[in-house]
PDB file of C-alpha atoms in Angstrom:
ATOM      1  CA  MET A 108      -3.188   5.728 -11.696  1.00 84.00           C
ATOM      2  CA  ALA A 109       0.374   4.688  -9.927  1.00 94.00           C
ATOM      3  CA  ARG A 110       2.153   1.776 -10.805  1.00 95.00           C
ATOM      4  CA  ARG A 111       4.251  -0.404  -8.176  1.00 97.00           C
ATOM      5  CA  ILE A 112       7.511  -0.222  -9.442  1.00 97.00           C
ATOM      6  CA  ALA A 113       9.056  -2.746  -6.684  1.00 97.00           C
ATOM      7  CA  TYR A 114       8.940  -3.818  -3.345  1.00 97.00           C
ATOM      8  CA  ILE A 115      11.914  -2.210  -1.189  1.00 96.00           C
ATOM      9  CA  GLY A 116      10.973  -2.631   2.797  1.00 90.00           C
ATOM     10  CA  GLU A 117      11.189  -5.390   4.844  1.00 96.00           C
ATOM     11  CA  PRO A 118       7.705  -7.416   4.955  1.00 97.00           C
ATOM     12  CA  VAL A 119       4.887  -5.566   6.932  1.00 97.00           C
ATOM     13  CA  LEU A 120       5.263  -9.721   9.535  1.00 97.00           C
ATOM     14  CA  THR A 121       7.104 -12.196  10.196  1.00 96.00           C
ATOM     15  CA  LEU A 122       6.607 -15.723  10.129  1.00 94.00           C
ATOM     16  CA  GLU A 123       6.940 -15.817  14.197  1.00 95.00           C
ATOM     17  CA  GLN A 124       3.410 -13.188  14.275  1.00 96.00           C
ATOM     18  CA  VAL A 125       2.044 -15.347  11.748  1.00 95.00           C
ATOM     19  CA  ALA A 126       2.508 -18.531  13.641  1.00 94.00           C
ATOM     20  CA  PHE A 127       1.753 -16.960  16.920  1.00 94.00           C
ATOM     21  CA  GLN A 128      -2.251 -15.866  15.265  1.00 94.00           C
ATOM     22  CA  CYS A 129      -2.256 -19.162  13.959  1.00 92.00           C
ATOM     23  CA  ARG A 130      -2.263 -21.115  16.683  1.00 93.00           C
ATOM     24  CA  LEU A 131       1.109 -23.524  15.343  1.00 91.00           C
ATOM     25  CA  ASP A 132       3.644 -24.972  17.043  1.00 87.00           C
ATOM     26  CA  PRO A 133       7.541 -24.305  15.410  1.00 78.00           C
ATOM     27  CA  GLU A 134       6.949 -28.429  14.545  1.00 81.00           C
ATOM     28  CA  ASP A 135       3.675 -27.750  12.320  1.00 82.00           C
ATOM     29  CA  THR A 136       5.228 -24.116  11.034  1.00 86.00           C
ATOM     30  CA  VAL A 137       5.830 -23.901   7.113  1.00 89.00           C
ATOM     31  CA  ALA A 138       7.789 -21.613   7.070  1.00 90.00           C
ATOM     32  CA  GLU A 139       7.577 -21.145   2.895  1.00 92.00           C
ATOM     33  CA  LEU A 140       3.801 -21.025   2.296  1.00 93.00           C
ATOM     34  CA  ILE A 141       3.701 -18.186   5.781  1.00 94.00           C
ATOM     35  CA  THR A 142       6.478 -16.161   4.460  1.00 94.00           C
ATOM     36  CA  ASP A 143       6.267 -16.786   0.587  1.00 95.00           C
ATOM     37  CA  LEU A 144       2.409 -16.530   0.249  1.00 93.00           C
ATOM     38  CA  ILE A 145      -0.002 -15.624   3.015  1.00 94.00           C
ATOM     39  CA  ILE A 146       2.266 -12.910   4.553  1.00 97.00           C
ATOM     40  CA  PRO A 147       2.494 -11.172   0.886  1.00 96.00           C
ATOM     41  CA  GLY A 148      -1.388 -12.191  -0.522  1.00 94.00           C
ATOM     42  CA  VAL A 149      -2.987 -10.423   2.555  1.00 96.00           C
ATOM     43  CA  THR A 150      -0.041  -7.422   1.653  1.00 97.00           C
ATOM     44  CA  GLY A 151      -1.196  -7.385  -1.812  1.00 95.00           C
ATOM     45  CA  GLN A 152      -4.829  -7.503  -0.369  1.00 94.00           C
ATOM     46  CA  ALA A 153      -4.637  -4.623   1.841  1.00 96.00           C
ATOM     47  CA  GLU A 154      -2.929  -2.893  -0.668  1.00 96.00           C
ATOM     48  CA  GLU A 155      -6.351  -3.103  -3.102  1.00 94.00           C
ATOM     49  CA  ARG A 156      -9.038  -2.569  -0.495  1.00 94.00           C
ATOM     50  CA  THR A 157      -7.201   0.463   0.616  1.00 95.00           C
ATOM     51  CA  GLY A 158      -5.583   1.892  -1.859  1.00 95.00           C
ATOM     52  CA  ALA A 159      -2.236   2.996   0.118  1.00 97.00           C
ATOM     53  CA  GLY A 160       0.983   1.410   1.067  1.00 97.00           C
ATOM     54  CA  ILE A 161       1.677  -1.085   3.281  1.00 98.00           C
ATOM     55  CA  GLN A 162       5.043  -2.771   2.313  1.00 98.00           C
ATOM     56  CA  LEU A 163       7.465   0.069   0.982  1.00 98.00           C
ATOM     57  CA  ALA A 164       7.221   0.397  -2.445  1.00 98.00           C
ATOM     58  CA  GLU A 165       8.488   2.791  -4.425  1.00 98.00           C
ATOM     59  CA  TYR A 166       5.841   4.129  -6.793  1.00 98.00           C
ATOM     60  CA  GLU A 167       5.142   5.908 -10.169  1.00 98.00           C
ATOM     61  CA  GLU A 168       2.605   8.323 -11.851  1.00 97.00           C
ATOM     62  CA  GLU A 169       2.570  10.762 -14.443  1.00 97.00           C
ATOM     63  CA  TRP A 170       0.472  13.941 -13.918  1.00 97.00           C
ATOM     64  CA  PRO A 171      -1.337  15.162 -16.718  1.00 97.00           C
ATOM     65  CA  ALA A 172      -0.584  18.795 -17.271  1.00 96.00           C
ATOM     66  CA  HIS A 173      -3.654  20.006 -15.776  1.00 96.00           C
ATOM     67  CA  TYR A 174      -3.205  18.947 -12.207  1.00 97.00           C
ATOM     68  CA  SER A 175      -2.106  21.105  -9.950  1.00 96.00           C
ATOM     69  CA  SER A 176       0.342  21.702  -7.897  1.00 97.00           C
ATOM     70  CA  GLY A 177      -1.187  20.353  -3.504  1.00 97.00           C
ATOM     71  CA  HIS A 178      -2.505  17.877  -6.148  1.00 97.00           C
ATOM     72  CA  ALA A 179      -2.918  14.222  -4.045  1.00 97.00           C
ATOM     73  CA  LEU A 180      -1.233  10.758  -4.919  1.00 98.00           C
ATOM     74  CA  ASP A 181      -2.738   8.266  -6.350  1.00 97.00           C
ATOM     75  CA  ILE A 182      -1.215   5.959  -2.966  1.00 97.00           C
ATOM     76  CA  GLY A 183      -1.780   6.757   0.456  1.00 96.00           C
ATOM     77  CA  GLN A 184       0.336   6.112   2.922  1.00 97.00           C
ATOM     78  CA  ALA A 185       3.100   8.123   0.575  1.00 97.00           C
ATOM     79  CA  ASN A 186       5.999   9.387   3.031  1.00 96.00           C
ATOM     80  CA  SER A 187       8.820  10.812  -0.214  1.00 97.00           C
ATOM     81  CA  ILE A 188       9.594  11.918  -3.535  1.00 98.00           C
ATOM     82  CA  VAL A 189      12.462  10.148  -5.043  1.00 98.00           C
ATOM     83  CA  SER A 190      12.250  12.221  -8.819  1.00 98.00           C
ATOM     84  CA  ILE A 191       9.927  14.393 -10.482  1.00 98.00           C
ATOM     85  CA  SER A 192      10.636  15.225 -14.339  1.00 98.00           C
ATOM     86  CA  ARG A 193       9.061  16.165 -17.422  1.00 97.00           C
ATOM     87  CA  LEU A 194       7.313  13.730 -19.658  1.00 96.00           C
ATOM     88  CA  GLN A 195       8.484  14.850 -23.500  1.00 94.00           C
ATOM     89  CA  ALA A 196       7.325  14.224 -26.659  1.00 91.00           C
ATOM     90  CA  ASP A 197       9.514  10.835 -27.322  1.00 93.00           C
ATOM     91  CA  GLY A 198       8.893   9.825 -24.165  1.00 89.00           C
ATOM     92  CA  SER A 199      11.610   9.726 -22.755  1.00 93.00           C
ATOM     93  CA  GLU A 200      12.117  11.852 -18.570  1.00 95.00           C
ATOM     94  CA  GLN A 201      14.147  15.063 -18.246  1.00 96.00           C
ATOM     95  CA  GLU A 202      14.748  14.595 -14.805  1.00 96.00           C
ATOM     96  CA  LEU A 203      13.419  17.935 -12.798  1.00 96.00           C
ATOM     97  CA  SER A 204      15.316  19.519 -10.309  1.00 96.00           C
ATOM     98  CA  VAL A 205      11.838  21.774  -8.818  1.00 97.00           C
ATOM     99  CA  ALA A 206      11.195  22.993  -4.521  1.00 97.00           C
ATOM    100  CA  HIS A 207       8.062  20.658  -3.994  1.00 98.00           C
ATOM    101  CA  SER A 208       6.624  19.595  -0.795  1.00 98.00           C
ATOM    102  CA  LEU A 209       4.926  16.122   0.577  1.00 98.00           C
ATOM    103  CA  ARG A 210       2.095  16.560   2.953  1.00 96.00           C
ATOM    104  CA  ASN A 211       0.352  13.438   4.362  1.00 92.00           C
ATOM    105  CA  ARG A 212      -2.959  14.132   5.894  1.00 90.00           C
ATOM    106  CA  GLY A 213      -3.964  10.583   7.204  1.00 86.00           C
ATOM    107  CA  ARG A 214      -5.255   8.880   4.504  1.00 91.00           C
ATOM    108  CA  GLU A 215      -3.831  10.590   1.790  1.00 94.00           C
ATOM    109  CA  SER A 216      -0.542  12.851   0.532  1.00 96.00           C
ATOM    110  CA  PHE A 217      -0.511  15.825  -0.927  1.00 98.00           C
ATOM    111  CA  LEU A 218       2.118  17.516  -3.304  1.00 98.00           C
ATOM    112  CA  PHE A 219       2.507  20.621  -3.576  1.00 98.00           C
ATOM    113  CA  PHE A 220       5.326  23.190  -6.071  1.00 98.00           C
ATOM    114  CA  PRO A 221       5.650  25.282  -4.047  1.00 97.00           C
ATOM    115  CA  ASP A 222       7.772  28.145  -6.715  1.00 96.00           C
ATOM    116  CA  GLY A 223       5.011  26.729  -9.078  1.00 94.00           C
ATOM    117  CA  ARG A 224       4.708  23.305 -10.128  1.00 96.00           C
ATOM    118  CA  PRO A 225       6.591  22.465 -13.226  1.00 97.00           C
ATOM    119  CA  ALA A 226       4.568  23.060 -16.932  1.00 96.00           C
ATOM    120  CA  GLY A 227       3.789  20.196 -19.037  1.00 96.00           C
ATOM    121  CA  GLU A 228       2.731  16.726 -17.852  1.00 97.00           C
ATOM    122  CA  LEU A 229       5.587  15.051 -14.988  1.00 98.00           C
ATOM    123  CA  LEU A 230       5.965  12.102 -13.923  1.00 98.00           C
ATOM    124  CA  ILE A 231       6.202  11.299 -10.529  1.00 98.00           C
ATOM    125  CA  ARG A 232       8.430   8.579  -8.398  1.00 98.00           C
ATOM    126  CA  TYR A 233       8.050   8.294  -4.740  1.00 98.00           C
ATOM    127  CA  GLN A 234       8.277   6.482  -1.989  1.00 98.00           C
ATOM    128  CA  ALA A 235       4.578   4.753  -0.083  1.00 98.00           C
ATOM    129  CA  GLY A 236       4.410   2.611   3.051  1.00 97.00           C
ATOM    130  CA  THR A 237       2.493   2.344   6.237  1.00 97.00           C
ATOM    131  CA  ASP A 238       4.002   2.654  10.280  1.00 96.00           C
ATOM    132  CA  LEU A 239       2.262  -0.124  11.778  1.00 96.00           C
ATOM    133  CA  ASP A 240       3.579   1.438  15.217  1.00 96.00           C
ATOM    134  CA  VAL A 241       1.038   4.308  13.948  1.00 95.00           C
ATOM    135  CA  PHE A 242      -1.484   2.024  12.865  1.00 95.00           C
ATOM    136  CA  PRO A 243      -1.342  -1.242  14.726  1.00 96.00           C
ATOM    137  CA  SER A 244      -5.607  -1.803  13.627  1.00 96.00           C
ATOM    138  CA  VAL A 245      -3.652  -2.506  10.260  1.00 97.00           C
ATOM    139  CA  ARG A 246      -1.692  -4.892  11.943  1.00 97.00           C
ATOM    140  CA  THR A 247      -4.615  -6.984  13.471  1.00 96.00           C
ATOM    141  CA  TRP A 248      -6.481  -6.853   9.862  1.00 96.00           C
ATOM    142  CA  LEU A 249      -3.042  -8.451   8.090  1.00 97.00           C
ATOM    143  CA  LEU A 250      -2.500 -11.071  11.169  1.00 97.00           C
ATOM    144  CA  MET A 251      -6.128 -11.742  11.294  1.00 94.00           C
ATOM    145  CA  GLN A 252      -6.553 -12.446   7.108  1.00 94.00           C
ATOM    146  CA  ALA A 253      -3.079 -14.609   7.774  1.00 95.00           C
ATOM    147  CA  ALA A 254      -4.876 -16.574   9.941  1.00 93.00           C
ATOM    148  CA  THR A 255      -8.258 -16.793   7.859  1.00 90.00           C
ATOM    149  CA  ALA A 256      -5.936 -17.860   4.387  1.00 89.00           C
ATOM    150  CA  HIS A 257      -3.923 -20.409   6.678  1.00 90.00           C
ATOM    151  CA  GLU A 258      -6.712 -21.932   7.747  1.00 86.00           C
ATOM    152  CA  ASN A 259      -8.778 -21.776   4.175  1.00 79.00           C
ATOM    153  CA  ARG A 260      -5.635 -22.389   1.475  1.00 73.00           C
ATOM    154  CA  GLU A 261      -8.058 -23.557  -0.993  1.00 72.00           C
ATOM    155  CA  THR A 262     -10.436 -21.669  -2.966  1.00 70.00           C
ATOM    156  CA  LEU A 263     -13.363 -23.833  -2.465  1.00 65.00           C
ATOM    157  CA  VAL A 264     -14.609 -25.134   0.952  1.00 66.00           C
ATOM    158  CA  VAL A 265     -16.681 -28.334   0.519  1.00 68.00           C
ATOM    159  CA  GLY A 266     -19.251 -28.650   3.514  1.00 69.00           C
ATOM    160  CA  VAL A 267     -18.360 -26.411   5.871  1.00 70.00           C
ATOM    161  CA  THR A 268     -20.176 -23.305   6.085  1.00 74.00           C
ATOM    162  CA  LEU A 269     -17.648 -20.035   6.622  1.00 71.00           C
ATOM    163  CA  ALA A 270     -19.106 -16.446   7.384  1.00 74.00           C
ATOM    164  CA  GLU A 271     -17.476 -13.752   6.986  1.00 75.00           C
ATOM    165  CA  LEU A 272     -17.283 -11.287  10.568  1.00 71.00           C
ATOM    166  CA  PRO A 273     -19.129  -8.224   9.984  1.00 72.00           C
ATOM    167  CA  ALA A 274     -18.086  -5.726   7.295  1.00 74.00           C
ATOM    168  CA  SER A 275     -18.439  -3.115  10.146  1.00 71.00           C
ATOM    169  CA  MET A 276     -16.241  -4.421  12.611  1.00 71.00           C
ATOM    170  CA  LEU A 277     -13.308  -5.719   9.831  1.00 78.00           C
ATOM    171  CA  ASP A 278     -13.959  -2.106   7.086  1.00 80.00           C
ATOM    172  CA  THR A 279     -13.097  -0.267  10.770  1.00 84.00           C
ATOM    173  CA  LEU A 280      -9.511  -2.065  10.680  1.00 88.00           C
ATOM    174  CA  LEU A 281      -8.645  -0.754   7.663  1.00 89.00           C
ATOM    175  CA  ALA A 282     -10.129   3.048   7.725  1.00 88.00           C
ATOM    176  CA  PRO A 283      -8.011   5.261   8.760  1.00 89.00           C
ATOM    177  CA  ILE A 284      -5.696   4.521   6.149  1.00 90.00           C
ATOM    178  CA  THR A 285      -7.866   4.353   3.466  1.00 90.00           C
ATOM    179  CA  VAL A 286      -7.934   6.331   0.083  1.00 91.00           C
ATOM    180  CA  PRO A 287     -10.876   8.150   0.338  1.00 85.00           C
ATOM    181  CA  PRO A 288     -13.310   7.397  -3.123  1.00 83.00           C
ATOM    182  CA  ARG A 289     -12.269  10.066  -6.437  1.00 73.00           C
ATOM    183  CA  PHE A 290     -14.218  10.240  -8.689  1.00 60.00           C
TER     184      PHE A 290
END
């Protein structure tokens, strides 16, 4: 299972985009609410729901010895390999300089070793993030979620009946980058 080390890119939405989506006047805009809570929150929702990196970040994952060349990375939308290391018995890492090829197939990214996969357990560090110009429906989903989060900032709503838009509509906005289930 991959883990995020750190976000390294700019947030995927801007204050201006969210304020426009929420139909906020400049005097009604609380910048810290949007930039510090809403944008990171909806970004995390999208990443969890799709299995893809949305905001550019660095990830690492361990590959057991039985993972062969051409295995899929856990996080979708991977765009570059930072490093490949062999994990030693004492827990230390030995960085390797091996030929590799990262192939993004839309929803998933696959790591190939043209000269053969190095033996042993590997630690793969890579960057992943979604280009919202290539996948504009993801931006639409993020903005819709941001507007909903702005309007409903609490976990409980009293006296109001809420109905979610049909899943068939919302899910199709994220479908182009959703990593297929693996078993």
